Amino acid sequence: MSQVHVIIGEDDYLVSEAAKRIIGDGVGLETVDSANSTNEELQLRDLREAEASLLTPPFLDPKKTTWWRNVGFLPQSGKGGSSEAVKAALEKFAEKLAAADLPENQHFILSGPRLLQTSIFAKTLKASVEMVVFSAGKPWEQAKAAAVRVIDLAKEMGLSFERGAAEVFVARVGPDSRSLASELAKMRDYLGGERSTIAAADIAEVTSQGVGVEPEIWAITDALGERNFAKVLDSVSRFERENGFAVLVTTVVEKFFRQLAELKDAEAKGRFREAAEGMNPYAARKNQGFLRNWSLNELRAARFRFLELRERAVSSQSADALVVARLAQVCRRRAAR
């Protein structure tokens, strides 16, 4: 097993955890941090420092680990990147890493967010070092992987998720593992010693929306299901500056009312369980609770209104100003009866 380790990934938490497993108790750790090395001079300086540490054995110390971290100037695809001088220096350093014969009590770790796997640097290292790559993947792939990861993180804290709640948690926080762990710690404190299972309702109550995470469109439908116009206004306001605002909201709301109408009709016929088959259990229970707030005729009328408004929005007629008015209309009908 190689004593040289290369860890690549944009998720800082995953990279740090992988490095910590090698570092252990931290005895003999030397760190070179390139987080702020944004020009050629600083990058070459860091490279020289990392190389000097690599070539200095532990001597009489029990062990030594060098961690060259946050190396954001490794070869990568696209324009820009490091200078020709830095590229050349990195390639020479890769040859030294590949040829390094370190003693058992010495490790060298290099970590960075991105590395072009077809680069000379990567090809030089692949055959002789331990390389771990946390692939970013497509957004939906990231979300799926994060849902699996957050379940494992929860187990480490003595927590578990209600079915479907892990996906809701990731949708709200985002796929970043450090943020997921931080929000899980907050959730653990919120639940206290009374409960250990996280429900979607707990997430809505406690969990903060992650930086850069798009607002959840289901916040609108949840507010509508409750017939709470104040919540409707708050949730809709998150989308008002988006392009295609009217098309987005009317499409989602029309589908929501269509689904509730189908469930309301099925409930009246004693077939709710059959109609909700295939739905997420939490979503089914939530929608069943919403049915108390609406009559079947109200749901059908509301669906028709938003179907009509969506057609108007799609046909390029201005409909943005009508969305909130129509939402207010359907929410107030129950109180006006």
Coordinates of N, CA and C in Angstrom, one line a residue, residues 49-225:
E49 N 7.6 24.1 -0.5 CA 7.5 23.7 0.9 C 7.0 22.3 1.0
A50 N 6.0 21.9 0.2 CA 5.5 20.5 0.2 C 6.6 19.5 -0.1
E51 N 7.4 19.8 -1.1 CA 8.5 18.9 -1.6 C 9.5 18.8 -0.5
A52 N 9.9 19.9 0.2 CA 10.8 19.8 1.3 C 10.4 19.0 2.4
S53 N 9.1 19.0 2.7 CA 8.5 18.2 3.8 C 8.5 16.7 3.4
L54 N 8.2 16.5 2.1 CA 8.2 15.1 1.6 C 9.6 14.5 1.7
L55 N 10.6 15.2 1.4 CA 12.0 14.7 1.4 C 12.7 14.7 2.7
T56 N 11.9 15.2 3.8 CA 12.5 15.2 5.1 C 11.9 14.0 5.9
P57 N 12.6 13.0 6.2 CA 12.1 11.8 6.9 C 11.8 12.1 8.4
P58 N 11.1 11.2 9.1 CA 10.7 11.5 10.5 C 11.9 11.5 11.4
F59 N 13.1 10.9 11.0 CA 14.3 10.8 11.9 C 13.9 10.1 13.2
L60 N 14.0 10.7 14.3 CA 13.7 10.0 15.6 C 12.3 10.1 16.0
D61 N 11.5 10.9 15.3 CA 10.0 11.0 15.6 C 9.3 9.7 15.3
P62 N 8.2 9.4 16.1 CA 7.5 8.2 15.9 C 6.8 8.1 14.5
K63 N 6.4 9.2 13.9 CA 5.8 9.2 12.6 C 5.7 10.7 12.1
K64 N 5.5 10.8 10.8 CA 5.3 12.1 10.2 C 4.3 12.0 9.0
T65 N 3.4 13.0 9.0 CA 2.5 13.1 7.9 C 2.5 14.5 7.3
T66 N 2.7 14.6 6.0 CA 2.6 15.9 5.4 C 1.2 16.0 4.7
W67 N 0.5 17.1 4.9 CA -0.8 17.2 4.3 C -0.8 18.5 3.5
W68 N -0.6 18.4 2.2 CA -0.7 19.6 1.3 C -2.1 19.7 0.8
R69 N -2.8 20.7 1.4 CA -4.3 20.7 1.2 C -4.7 21.9 0.4
N70 N -6.0 21.8 -0.1 CA -6.6 22.9 -0.8 C -5.8 23.4 -2.0
V71 N -5.3 22.4 -2.8 CA -4.4 22.7 -3.9 C -5.4 22.9 -5.1
G72 N -5.8 24.2 -5.3 CA -6.8 24.5 -6.3 C -6.2 24.7 -7.7
F73 N -4.9 24.6 -7.8 CA -4.2 24.8 -9.1 C -3.7 23.6 -9.8
L74 N -4.2 22.4 -9.4 CA -3.9 21.2 -10.1 C -4.4 21.2 -11.5
P75 N -3.9 20.4 -12.5 CA -4.4 20.5 -13.9 C -5.9 20.1 -13.9
Q76 N -6.6 20.9 -14.7 CA -8.1 20.7 -14.8 C -8.6 21.1 -16.2
S77 N -9.7 20.7 -16.5 CA -10.3 21.0 -17.9 C -10.7 22.4 -17.9
G78 N -10.9 22.9 -19.2 CA -11.4 24.3 -19.3 C -10.2 25.3 -19.4
K79 N -10.6 26.5 -19.7 CA -9.6 27.6 -19.9 C -9.1 28.0 -18.5
G80 N -8.0 28.8 -18.5 CA -7.5 29.3 -17.3 C -6.6 28.3 -16.6
G81 N -6.6 28.2 -15.3 CA -5.8 27.2 -14.6 C -4.5 27.9 -14.2
S82 N -3.5 27.0 -13.9 CA -2.2 27.5 -13.5 C -1.3 27.9 -14.6
S83 N -0.3 28.6 -14.3 CA 0.7 29.1 -15.4 C 1.5 27.9 -15.9
E84 N 2.2 28.1 -17.0 CA 3.0 27.1 -17.6 C 4.1 26.7 -16.6
A85 N 4.7 27.7 -15.9 CA 5.7 27.4 -14.9 C 5.2 26.5 -13.8
V86 N 4.0 26.7 -13.3 CA 3.4 25.9 -12.3 C 3.1 24.5 -12.8
K87 N 2.6 24.4 -14.0 CA 2.3 23.1 -14.6 C 3.5 22.3 -14.7
A88 N 4.6 22.9 -15.2 CA 5.8 22.1 -15.4 C 6.4 21.7 -14.0
A89 N 6.3 22.6 -13.0 CA 6.8 22.2 -11.7 C 5.9 21.1 -11.1
L90 N 4.6 21.1 -11.3 CA 3.7 20.1 -10.8 C 4.1 18.7 -11.4
E91 N 4.3 18.7 -12.7 CA 4.7 17.5 -13.4 C 6.0 16.9 -12.9
K92 N 7.0 17.7 -12.6 CA 8.2 17.2 -12.0 C 8.0 16.7 -10.6
F93 N 7.1 17.4 -9.9 CA 6.8 16.9 -8.5 C 6.0 15.6 -8.5
A94 N 5.2 15.4 -9.5 CA 4.4 14.2 -9.7 C 5.4 13.0 -9.9
E95 N 6.5 13.2 -10.6 CA 7.5 12.2 -10.8 C 8.1 11.8 -9.5
K96 N 8.4 12.8 -8.7 CA 9.0 12.5 -7.4 C 8.1 11.8 -6.5
L97 N 6.8 12.2 -6.5 CA 5.8 11.5 -5.7 C 5.7 10.0 -6.1
A98 N 5.6 9.8 -7.4 CA 5.5 8.4 -7.9 C 6.7 7.6 -7.6
A99 N 7.8 8.2 -7.5 CA 9.1 7.4 -7.2 C 9.4 7.3 -5.7
A100 N 8.6 8.1 -4.9 CA 8.9 8.1 -3.5 C 8.8 6.8 -2.8
D101 N 9.8 6.4 -2.0 CA 9.8 5.2 -1.2 C 9.9 5.6 0.2
L102 N 8.7 5.9 0.8 CA 8.6 6.4 2.1 C 8.6 5.3 3.1
P103 N 9.2 5.5 4.3 CA 9.1 4.5 5.4 C 7.7 4.3 5.9
E104 N 7.4 3.3 6.6 CA 6.1 3.0 7.0 C 5.5 4.1 8.0
N105 N 6.4 4.8 8.6 CA 5.9 5.8 9.6 C 5.8 7.2 9.0
Q106 N 5.8 7.3 7.6 CA 5.7 8.6 6.9 C 4.7 8.5 5.8
H107 N 3.8 9.5 5.8 CA 2.7 9.6 4.8 C 2.8 11.0 4.2
F108 N 2.4 11.1 2.9 CA 2.2 12.3 2.3 C 0.8 12.4 1.6
I109 N 0.0 13.4 2.0 CA -1.3 13.6 1.4 C -1.4 14.9 0.6
L110 N -1.9 14.8 -0.6 CA -2.2 15.9 -1.4 C -3.7 15.9 -1.7
S111 N -4.3 17.1 -1.4 CA -5.8 17.1 -1.6 C -6.2 18.4 -2.3
G112 N -7.1 18.3 -3.2 CA -7.6 19.5 -3.9 C -9.0 19.3 -4.5
P113 N -9.7 20.3 -5.0 CA -11.1 20.1 -5.4 C -11.2 19.4 -6.8
R114 N -10.3 19.7 -7.7 CA -10.4 19.1 -9.0 C -9.0 18.7 -9.6
L115 N -9.1 17.6 -10.4 CA -7.9 17.1 -11.1 C -8.3 16.5 -12.4
L116 N -7.8 17.0 -13.5 CA -8.1 16.4 -14.8 C -7.4 15.0 -14.9
Q117 N -8.2 13.9 -14.9 CA -7.6 12.6 -14.9 C -6.8 12.2 -16.1
T118 N -7.0 13.0 -17.2 CA -6.2 12.7 -18.4 C -4.9 13.5 -18.5
S119 N -4.6 14.3 -17.5 CA -3.4 15.2 -17.4 C -2.2 14.3 -17.2
I120 N -1.0 14.9 -17.6 CA 0.2 14.2 -17.3 C 0.4 14.0 -15.8
F121 N 0.1 15.0 -15.0 CA 0.2 14.9 -13.6 C -0.6 13.7 -13.0
A122 N -1.8 13.6 -13.4 CA -2.6 12.4 -12.9 C -2.1 11.1 -13.4
K123 N -1.8 11.0 -14.7 CA -1.3 9.8 -15.3 C 0.0 9.3 -14.6
T124 N 0.8 10.3 -14.3 CA 2.1 9.9 -13.6 C 1.9 9.3 -12.3
L125 N 0.8 9.7 -11.6 CA 0.6 9.3 -10.2 C -0.2 8.0 -10.1
K126 N -1.1 7.8 -11.1 CA -2.2 6.7 -10.9 C -1.6 5.4 -10.6
A127 N -0.5 5.0 -11.2 CA 0.0 3.6 -11.0 C 0.7 3.4 -9.7
S128 N 1.1 4.5 -9.0 CA 1.9 4.2 -7.8 C 1.5 4.9 -6.5
V129 N 0.4 5.7 -6.6 CA -0.1 6.3 -5.3 C -1.5 5.9 -5.1
E130 N -2.0 6.1 -3.9 CA -3.4 5.8 -3.5 C -4.2 7.0 -3.9
M131 N -5.1 6.9 -4.9 CA -5.9 8.1 -5.3 C -7.4 7.9 -5.0
V132 N -8.0 8.8 -4.3 CA -9.4 8.8 -4.0 C -10.0 10.0 -4.7
V133 N -11.1 9.8 -5.5 CA -11.7 10.9 -6.2 C -13.2 10.8 -5.8
F134 N -13.7 11.9 -5.2 CA -15.1 12.1 -4.9 C -15.7 12.8 -6.1
S135 N -16.4 12.1 -6.9 CA -17.0 12.7 -8.1 C -18.2 13.5 -7.8
A136 N -18.2 14.7 -8.5 CA -19.3 15.7 -8.2 C -20.6 15.1 -8.9
G137 N -20.5 14.7 -10.1 CA -21.7 14.1 -10.8 C -22.7 15.2 -11.1
K138 N -23.8 14.7 -11.7 CA -24.9 15.6 -12.1 C -25.7 16.0 -10.8
P139 N -26.4 17.1 -10.8 CA -27.2 17.5 -9.6 C -28.0 16.4 -9.0
W140 N -28.7 15.7 -9.8 CA -29.6 14.6 -9.3 C -28.8 13.5 -8.7
E141 N -27.6 13.2 -9.3 CA -26.7 12.2 -8.8 C -26.1 12.6 -7.4
Q142 N -25.8 13.9 -7.3 CA -25.3 14.4 -6.0 C -26.4 14.3 -4.9
A143 N -27.6 14.7 -5.3 CA -28.7 14.6 -4.3 C -28.9 13.2 -3.8
K144 N -28.9 12.2 -4.8 CA -29.1 10.8 -4.4 C -28.0 10.3 -3.5
A145 N -26.7 10.6 -3.9 CA -25.6 10.2 -3.1 C -25.6 10.9 -1.7
A146 N -26.0 12.2 -1.6 CA -26.1 12.9 -0.4 C -27.1 12.3 0.5
A147 N -28.3 11.8 0.0 CA -29.3 11.2 0.8 C -28.8 9.9 1.5
V148 N -28.0 9.1 0.7 CA -27.4 7.9 1.3 C -26.4 8.3 2.4
R149 N -25.6 9.4 2.1 CA -24.6 9.8 3.0 C -25.2 10.4 4.3
V150 N -26.3 11.1 4.2 CA -26.9 11.8 5.4 C -27.5 10.7 6.3
I151 N -27.9 9.6 5.7 CA -28.5 8.5 6.6 C -27.4 7.9 7.4
D152 N -26.2 7.8 6.8 CA -25.0 7.3 7.5 C -24.6 8.2 8.6
L153 N -24.5 9.5 8.3 CA -24.2 10.5 9.2 C -25.1 10.6 10.4
A154 N -26.4 10.4 10.1 CA -27.4 10.4 11.2 C -27.2 9.2 12.1
K155 N -26.9 8.0 11.5 CA -26.6 6.8 12.4 C -25.5 7.1 13.3
E156 N -24.4 7.8 12.9 CA -23.3 8.1 13.7 C -23.7 8.9 14.9
M157 N -24.8 9.7 14.8 CA -25.3 10.6 15.8 C -26.4 9.9 16.6
G158 N -26.7 8.7 16.3 CA -27.8 8.0 17.0 C -29.2 8.4 16.5
L159 N -29.3 8.9 15.2 CA -30.5 9.3 14.6 C -30.9 8.5 13.4
S160 N -32.1 8.6 13.0 CA -32.6 7.9 11.8 C -33.7 8.8 11.2
F161 N -34.0 8.6 9.9 CA -35.0 9.4 9.2 C -36.2 8.6 9.0
E162 N -37.4 9.3 9.1 CA -38.6 8.7 8.7 C -38.5 8.5 7.2
R163 N -39.2 7.5 6.6 CA -39.1 7.2 5.2 C -39.4 8.4 4.4
G164 N -38.5 8.7 3.5 CA -38.6 9.9 2.6 C -38.1 11.2 3.2
A165 N -37.8 11.2 4.5 CA -37.4 12.5 5.1 C -35.9 12.8 4.8
A166 N -35.1 11.8 4.5 CA -33.7 12.1 4.2 C -33.6 12.9 2.9
E167 N -34.5 12.5 1.9 CA -34.5 13.3 0.6 C -35.0 14.7 0.9
V168 N -35.9 14.9 1.8 CA -36.4 16.2 2.1 C -35.3 17.0 2.7
F169 N -34.6 16.4 3.6 CA -33.4 17.1 4.3 C -32.4 17.6 3.4
V170 N -32.0 16.7 2.4 CA -31.0 17.1 1.4 C -31.5 18.2 0.5
A171 N -32.8 18.1 0.1 CA -33.3 19.1 -0.7 C -33.3 20.5 -0.1
R172 N -33.4 20.5 1.2 CA -33.4 21.8 2.0 C -32.0 22.3 2.2
V173 N -31.1 21.4 2.6 CA -29.8 21.8 3.0 C -28.8 21.9 1.9
G174 N -29.0 21.0 0.9 CA -28.0 20.8 -0.2 C -27.1 19.6 0.0
P175 N -26.3 19.3 -1.0 CA -25.5 18.0 -0.9 C -24.2 18.2 -0.1
D176 N -23.8 19.4 0.3 CA -22.5 19.6 1.0 C -22.5 18.9 2.3
S177 N -21.6 18.0 2.5 CA -21.6 17.1 3.7 C -21.4 17.8 5.0
R178 N -20.5 18.9 4.9 CA -20.3 19.6 6.1 C -21.6 20.3 6.6
S179 N -22.3 20.9 5.7 CA -23.6 21.5 6.0 C -24.6 20.5 6.5
L180 N -24.6 19.3 5.9 CA -25.5 18.2 6.3 C -25.2 17.8 7.8
A181 N -23.9 17.7 8.1 CA -23.5 17.3 9.4 C -23.9 18.3 10.5
S182 N -23.7 19.6 10.1 CA -24.0 20.7 11.0 C -25.5 20.8 11.3
E183 N -26.3 20.6 10.2 CA -27.7 20.7 10.4 C -28.2 19.4 11.2
L184 N -27.6 18.3 11.0 CA -27.9 17.1 11.8 C -27.7 17.3 13.3
A185 N -26.5 17.9 13.6 CA -26.2 18.2 15.0 C -27.3 19.1 15.6
K186 N -27.7 20.1 14.8 CA -28.8 21.0 15.3 C -30.1 20.2 15.5
M187 N -30.3 19.3 14.6 CA -31.6 18.5 14.7 C -31.5 17.6 16.0
R188 N -30.3 17.1 16.3 CA -30.1 16.2 17.4 C -30.4 17.0 18.7
D189 N -30.0 18.2 18.8 CA -30.2 19.1 19.9 C -31.7 19.4 20.0
Y190 N -32.4 19.6 18.9 CA -33.8 19.9 18.9 C -34.6 18.7 19.4
L191 N -34.3 17.5 18.9 CA -35.0 16.3 19.3 C -34.8 15.9 20.8
G192 N -33.6 16.3 21.3 CA -33.2 16.0 22.6 C -33.2 14.5 22.9
G193 N -33.5 14.0 24.1 CA -33.5 12.6 24.4 C -34.8 11.9 24.2
E194 N -35.8 12.7 23.8 CA -37.2 12.2 23.7 C -37.4 11.4 22.4
R195 N -36.8 11.8 21.3 CA -37.0 11.1 20.0 C -35.6 11.0 19.3
S196 N -35.5 10.0 18.4 CA -34.3 9.9 17.6 C -34.7 9.8 16.1
T197 N -35.9 9.7 15.8 CA -36.4 9.6 14.4 C -36.7 11.0 13.8
I198 N -36.1 11.4 12.7 CA -36.3 12.7 12.1 C -37.5 12.6 11.1
A199 N -38.5 13.4 11.4 CA -39.7 13.5 10.5 C -39.6 14.7 9.6
A200 N -40.3 14.7 8.5 CA -40.3 15.9 7.6 C -40.8 17.1 8.3
A201 N -41.7 16.9 9.2 CA -42.2 18.1 9.9 C -41.1 18.7 10.8
D202 N -40.2 17.9 11.3 CA -39.1 18.4 12.1 C -38.2 19.2 11.2
I203 N -38.0 18.8 10.0 CA -37.1 19.5 9.1 C -37.6 20.8 8.7
A204 N -38.9 20.9 8.5 CA -39.6 22.2 8.2 C -39.5 23.1 9.4
E205 N -39.5 22.6 10.6 CA -39.4 23.4 11.8 C -38.1 23.9 12.1
V206 N -37.0 23.1 11.9 CA -35.7 23.4 12.4 C -34.6 23.7 11.4
T207 N -34.6 23.0 10.3 CA -33.5 22.9 9.4 C -33.4 24.2 8.5
S208 N -32.2 24.8 8.4 CA -32.0 26.0 7.6 C -31.8 25.6 6.2
Q209 N -32.2 26.5 5.3 CA -32.0 26.3 3.9 C -30.5 26.6 3.6
G210 N -29.9 25.7 2.8 CA -28.5 25.8 2.5 C -28.2 27.0 1.6
V211 N -27.0 27.5 1.7 CA -26.6 28.6 0.8 C -26.5 28.1 -0.7
G212 N -27.2 28.9 -1.5 CA -27.2 28.5 -2.9 C -28.3 27.5 -3.3
V213 N -29.0 27.0 -2.3 CA -30.0 26.0 -2.6 C -31.3 26.7 -3.0
E214 N -31.8 26.2 -4.1 CA -33.0 26.8 -4.7 C -34.2 26.6 -3.7
P215 N -35.1 27.6 -3.5 CA -36.2 27.4 -2.6 C -37.1 26.2 -3.1
E216 N -37.7 25.5 -2.1 CA -38.5 24.4 -2.5 C -39.9 24.8 -3.0
I217 N -40.2 24.3 -4.2 CA -41.5 24.7 -4.7 C -42.7 24.1 -3.9
W218 N -42.4 23.0 -3.2 CA -43.5 22.4 -2.4 C -43.9 23.3 -1.3
A219 N -43.1 24.3 -0.9 CA -43.5 25.2 0.1 C -44.8 25.9 -0.3
I220 N -45.0 26.2 -1.6 CA -46.2 26.8 -2.0 C -47.4 25.9 -1.9
T221 N -47.2 24.6 -2.3 CA -48.4 23.7 -2.2 C -48.7 23.3 -0.8
D222 N -47.7 23.2 0.1 CA -48.0 23.0 1.5 C -48.8 24.1 2.1
A223 N -48.5 25.3 1.8 CA -49.3 26.5 2.3 C -50.7 26.5 1.7
L224 N -50.8 26.1 0.4 CA -52.1 26.0 -0.2 C -53.0 24.9 0.5
G225 N -52.3 23.8 0.7 CA -53.0 22.7 1.4 C -53.6 23.1 2.7

